PDB file of C-alpha atoms in Angstrom:
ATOM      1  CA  UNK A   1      18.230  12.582  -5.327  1.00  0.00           C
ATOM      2  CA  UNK A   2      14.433  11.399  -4.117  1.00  0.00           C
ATOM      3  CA  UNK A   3      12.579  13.491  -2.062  1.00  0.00           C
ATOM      4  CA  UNK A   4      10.920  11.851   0.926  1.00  0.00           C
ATOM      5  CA  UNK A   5       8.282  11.806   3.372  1.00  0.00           C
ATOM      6  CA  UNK A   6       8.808  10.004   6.775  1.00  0.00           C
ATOM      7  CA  UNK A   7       5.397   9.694   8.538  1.00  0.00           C
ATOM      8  CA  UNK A   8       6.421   7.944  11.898  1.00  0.00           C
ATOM      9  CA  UNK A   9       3.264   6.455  14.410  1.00  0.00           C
ATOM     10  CA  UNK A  10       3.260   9.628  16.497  1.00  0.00           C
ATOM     11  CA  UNK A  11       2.304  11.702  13.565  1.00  0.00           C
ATOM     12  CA  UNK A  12       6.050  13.409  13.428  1.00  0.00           C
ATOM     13  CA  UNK A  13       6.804  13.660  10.121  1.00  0.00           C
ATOM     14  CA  UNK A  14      10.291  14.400   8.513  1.00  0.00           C
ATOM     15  CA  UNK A  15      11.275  15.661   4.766  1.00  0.00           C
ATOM     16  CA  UNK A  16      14.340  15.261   2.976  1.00  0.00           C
ATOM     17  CA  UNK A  17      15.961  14.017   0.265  1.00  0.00           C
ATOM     18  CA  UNK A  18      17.744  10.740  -0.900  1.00  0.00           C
ATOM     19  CA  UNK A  19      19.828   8.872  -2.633  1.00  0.00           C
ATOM     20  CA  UNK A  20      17.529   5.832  -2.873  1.00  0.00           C
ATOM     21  CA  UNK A  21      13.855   5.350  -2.120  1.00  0.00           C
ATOM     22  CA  UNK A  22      14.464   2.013  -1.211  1.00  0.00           C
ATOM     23  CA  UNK A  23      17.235   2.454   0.712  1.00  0.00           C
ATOM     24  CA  UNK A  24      16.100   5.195   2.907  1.00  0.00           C
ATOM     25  CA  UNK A  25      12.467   2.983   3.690  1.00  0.00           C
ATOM     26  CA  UNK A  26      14.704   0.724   4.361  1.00  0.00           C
ATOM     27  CA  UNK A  27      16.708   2.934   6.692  1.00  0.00           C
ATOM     28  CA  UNK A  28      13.538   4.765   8.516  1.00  0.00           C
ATOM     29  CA  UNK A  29      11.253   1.423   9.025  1.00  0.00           C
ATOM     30  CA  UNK A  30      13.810  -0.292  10.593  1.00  0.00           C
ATOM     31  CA  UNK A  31      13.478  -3.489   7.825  1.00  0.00           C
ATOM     32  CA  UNK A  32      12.375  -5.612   5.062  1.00  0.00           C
ATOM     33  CA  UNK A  33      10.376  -2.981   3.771  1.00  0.00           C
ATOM     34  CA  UNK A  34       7.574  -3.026   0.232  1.00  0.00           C
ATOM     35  CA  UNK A  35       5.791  -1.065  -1.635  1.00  0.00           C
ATOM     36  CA  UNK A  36       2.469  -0.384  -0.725  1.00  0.00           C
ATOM     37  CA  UNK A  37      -0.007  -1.175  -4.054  1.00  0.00           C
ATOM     38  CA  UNK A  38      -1.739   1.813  -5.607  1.00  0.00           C
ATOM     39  CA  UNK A  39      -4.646   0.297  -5.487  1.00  0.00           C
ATOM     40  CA  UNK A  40      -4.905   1.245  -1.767  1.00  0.00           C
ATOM     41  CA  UNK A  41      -3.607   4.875  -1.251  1.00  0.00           C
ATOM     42  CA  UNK A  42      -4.660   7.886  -3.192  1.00  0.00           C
ATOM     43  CA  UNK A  43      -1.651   9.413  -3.996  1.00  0.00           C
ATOM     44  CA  UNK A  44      -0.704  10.055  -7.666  1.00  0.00           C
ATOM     45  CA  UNK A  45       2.959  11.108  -7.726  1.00  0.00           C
ATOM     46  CA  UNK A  46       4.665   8.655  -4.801  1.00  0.00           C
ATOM     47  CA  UNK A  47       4.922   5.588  -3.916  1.00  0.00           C
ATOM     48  CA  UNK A  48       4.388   4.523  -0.557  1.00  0.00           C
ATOM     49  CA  UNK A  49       7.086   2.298   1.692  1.00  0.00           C
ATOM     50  CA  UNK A  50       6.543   0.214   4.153  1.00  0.00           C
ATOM     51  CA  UNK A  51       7.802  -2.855   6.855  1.00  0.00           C
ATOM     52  CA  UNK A  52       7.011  -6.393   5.034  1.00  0.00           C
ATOM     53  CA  UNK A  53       5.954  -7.456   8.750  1.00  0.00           C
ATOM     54  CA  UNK A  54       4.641  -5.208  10.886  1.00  0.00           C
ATOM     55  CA  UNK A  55       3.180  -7.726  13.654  1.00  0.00           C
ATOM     56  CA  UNK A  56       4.292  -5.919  17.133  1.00  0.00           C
ATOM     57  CA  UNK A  57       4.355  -2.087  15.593  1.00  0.00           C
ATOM     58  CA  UNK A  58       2.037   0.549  16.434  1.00  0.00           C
ATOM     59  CA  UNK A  59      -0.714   2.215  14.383  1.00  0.00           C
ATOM     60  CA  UNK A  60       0.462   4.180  11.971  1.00  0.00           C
ATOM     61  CA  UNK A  61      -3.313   6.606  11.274  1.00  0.00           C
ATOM     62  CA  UNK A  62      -1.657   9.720  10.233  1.00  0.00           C
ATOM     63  CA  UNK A  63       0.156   7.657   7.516  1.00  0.00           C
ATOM     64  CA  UNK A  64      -3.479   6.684   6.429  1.00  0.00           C
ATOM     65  CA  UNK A  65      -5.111   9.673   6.476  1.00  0.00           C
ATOM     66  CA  UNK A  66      -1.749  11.345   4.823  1.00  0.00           C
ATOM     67  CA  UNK A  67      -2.003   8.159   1.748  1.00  0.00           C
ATOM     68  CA  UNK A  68      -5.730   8.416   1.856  1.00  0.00           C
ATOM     69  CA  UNK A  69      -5.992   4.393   2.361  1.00  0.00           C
ATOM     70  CA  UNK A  70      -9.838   3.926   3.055  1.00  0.00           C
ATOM     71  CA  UNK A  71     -10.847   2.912   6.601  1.00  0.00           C
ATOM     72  CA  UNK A  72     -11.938  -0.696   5.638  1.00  0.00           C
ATOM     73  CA  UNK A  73      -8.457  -1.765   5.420  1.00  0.00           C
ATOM     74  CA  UNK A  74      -6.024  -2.759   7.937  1.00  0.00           C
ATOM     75  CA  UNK A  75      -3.983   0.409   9.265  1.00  0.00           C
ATOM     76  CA  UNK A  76      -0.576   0.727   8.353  1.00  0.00           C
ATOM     77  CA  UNK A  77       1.893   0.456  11.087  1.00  0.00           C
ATOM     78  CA  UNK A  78       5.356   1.507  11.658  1.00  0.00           C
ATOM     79  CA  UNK A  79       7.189   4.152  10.200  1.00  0.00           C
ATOM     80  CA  UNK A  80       5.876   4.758   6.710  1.00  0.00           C
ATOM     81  CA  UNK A  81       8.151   6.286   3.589  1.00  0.00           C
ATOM     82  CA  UNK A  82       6.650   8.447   0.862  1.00  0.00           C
ATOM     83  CA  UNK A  83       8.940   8.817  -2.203  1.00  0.00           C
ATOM     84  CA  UNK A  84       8.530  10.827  -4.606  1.00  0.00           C
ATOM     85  CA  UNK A  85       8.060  10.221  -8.177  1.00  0.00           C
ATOM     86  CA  UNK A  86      10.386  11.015 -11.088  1.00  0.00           C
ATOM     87  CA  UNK A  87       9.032  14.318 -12.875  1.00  0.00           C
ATOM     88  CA  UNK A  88       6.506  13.196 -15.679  1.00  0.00           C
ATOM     89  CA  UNK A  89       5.573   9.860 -14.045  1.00  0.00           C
ATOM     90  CA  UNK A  90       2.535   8.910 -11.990  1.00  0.00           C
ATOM     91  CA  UNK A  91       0.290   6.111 -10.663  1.00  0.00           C
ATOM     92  CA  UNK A  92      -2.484   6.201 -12.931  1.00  0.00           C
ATOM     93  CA  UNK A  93      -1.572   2.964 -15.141  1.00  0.00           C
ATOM     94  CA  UNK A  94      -0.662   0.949 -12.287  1.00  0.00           C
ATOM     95  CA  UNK A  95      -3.912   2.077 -10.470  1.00  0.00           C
ATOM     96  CA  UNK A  96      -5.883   1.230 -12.878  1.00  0.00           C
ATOM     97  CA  UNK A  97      -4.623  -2.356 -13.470  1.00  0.00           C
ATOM     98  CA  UNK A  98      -4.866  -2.821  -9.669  1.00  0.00           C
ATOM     99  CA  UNK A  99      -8.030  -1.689  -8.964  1.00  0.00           C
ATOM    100  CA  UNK A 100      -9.236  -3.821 -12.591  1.00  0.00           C
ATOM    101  CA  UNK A 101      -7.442  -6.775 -10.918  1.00  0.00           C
ATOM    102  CA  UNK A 102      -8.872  -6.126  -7.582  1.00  0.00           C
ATOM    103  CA  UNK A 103     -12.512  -5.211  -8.926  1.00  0.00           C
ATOM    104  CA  UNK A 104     -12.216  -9.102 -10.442  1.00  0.00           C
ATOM    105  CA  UNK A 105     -11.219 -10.730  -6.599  1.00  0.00           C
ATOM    106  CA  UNK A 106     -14.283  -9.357  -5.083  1.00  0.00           C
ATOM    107  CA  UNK A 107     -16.459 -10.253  -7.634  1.00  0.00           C
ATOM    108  CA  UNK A 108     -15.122 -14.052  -7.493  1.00  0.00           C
ATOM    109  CA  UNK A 109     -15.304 -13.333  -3.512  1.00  0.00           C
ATOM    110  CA  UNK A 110     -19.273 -11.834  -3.404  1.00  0.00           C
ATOM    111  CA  UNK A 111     -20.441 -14.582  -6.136  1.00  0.00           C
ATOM    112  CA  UNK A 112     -20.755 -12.345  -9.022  1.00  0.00           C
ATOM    113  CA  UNK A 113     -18.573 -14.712 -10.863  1.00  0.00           C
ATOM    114  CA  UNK A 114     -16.627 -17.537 -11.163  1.00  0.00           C
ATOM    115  CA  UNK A 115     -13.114 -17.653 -11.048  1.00  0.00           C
ATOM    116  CA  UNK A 116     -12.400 -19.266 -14.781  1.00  0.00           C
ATOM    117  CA  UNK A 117     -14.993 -16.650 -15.673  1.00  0.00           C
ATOM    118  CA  UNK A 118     -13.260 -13.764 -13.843  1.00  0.00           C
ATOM    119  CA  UNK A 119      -9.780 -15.169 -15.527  1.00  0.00           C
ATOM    120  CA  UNK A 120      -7.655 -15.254 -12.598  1.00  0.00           C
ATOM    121  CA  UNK A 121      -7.924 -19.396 -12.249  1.00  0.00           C
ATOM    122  CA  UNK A 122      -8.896 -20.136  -8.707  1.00  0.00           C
ATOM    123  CA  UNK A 123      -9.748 -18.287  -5.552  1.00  0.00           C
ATOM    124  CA  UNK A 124      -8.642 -19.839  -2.286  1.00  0.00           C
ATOM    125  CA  UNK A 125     -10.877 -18.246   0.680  1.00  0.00           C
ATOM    126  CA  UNK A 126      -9.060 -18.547   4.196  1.00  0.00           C
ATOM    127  CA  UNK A 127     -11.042 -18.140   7.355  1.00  0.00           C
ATOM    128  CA  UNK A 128      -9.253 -17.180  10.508  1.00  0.00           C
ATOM    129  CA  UNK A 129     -10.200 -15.962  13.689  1.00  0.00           C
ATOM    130  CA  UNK A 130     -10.402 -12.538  12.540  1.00  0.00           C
ATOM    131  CA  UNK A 131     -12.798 -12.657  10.071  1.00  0.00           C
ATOM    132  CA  UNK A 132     -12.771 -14.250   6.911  1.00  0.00           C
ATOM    133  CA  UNK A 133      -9.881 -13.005   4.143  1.00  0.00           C
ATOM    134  CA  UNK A 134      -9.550 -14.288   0.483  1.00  0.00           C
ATOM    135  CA  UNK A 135      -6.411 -14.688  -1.335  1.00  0.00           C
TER     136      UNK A 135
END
């Protein structure tokens, strides 16, 4: 069994456990759902679910402030799944890697660096209407 957390846009939230952590994100969101990288909450012992597209769905902010994902991201939205971890496991690795990984894109981004230098290849930088996003 998994123990979970559903945070829904309202704020309600809902514990329980389940047979599957992906099949119960599944089953709250409502869809296609993914993990959210640990890079961008600050939770140490689960992972965080939620929709793969979330165009149309409303603010999720008490999922935020619950994950601890830093205001100068885009909010979640939807219904958002916290599972819990297996005893004895944690984040930390995978954190690290990320925010390593991460650390390297903005310093390609701000001009610290180039690409080849940063080892990830090539940086493509898309602008859009709503401001300007690299990938």
């Amino acid at each position: 069994m998994t123990r979970i957390l559903v945070i829904r846009p309202d704020g309600q939230t809902l514990a329980m456990d389940m047979d599957s952590a992906g099949g119960a994100a599944g089953h709250f969101c409502g869809g296609m759902v993914i993990r959210l990288p640990e890079a961008f909450h600050a939770l140490h012992h689960y992972e965080v679910w939620h929709l793969d597209d979330w165009a149309g769905q409303p603010v999720n902010r008490a999922a935020g402030n619950i994950i601890g994902l830093p205001f100068a991201y885009e909010p979640l939205r939807g219904t958002v799944v916290l599972t819990r971890l297996p005893d004895g496991q944690d984040t930390r690795a995978e954190r690290e890697h990320q925010r390593q990984y991460f650390g390297m894109l903005d310093a390609v981004d701000a001009g610290f660096c180039t690409a080849d230098e940063a080892g990830i290849d090539y940086l493509i930088r898309v602008n859009s209407d709503e401001g300007d996003h690299a990938a």
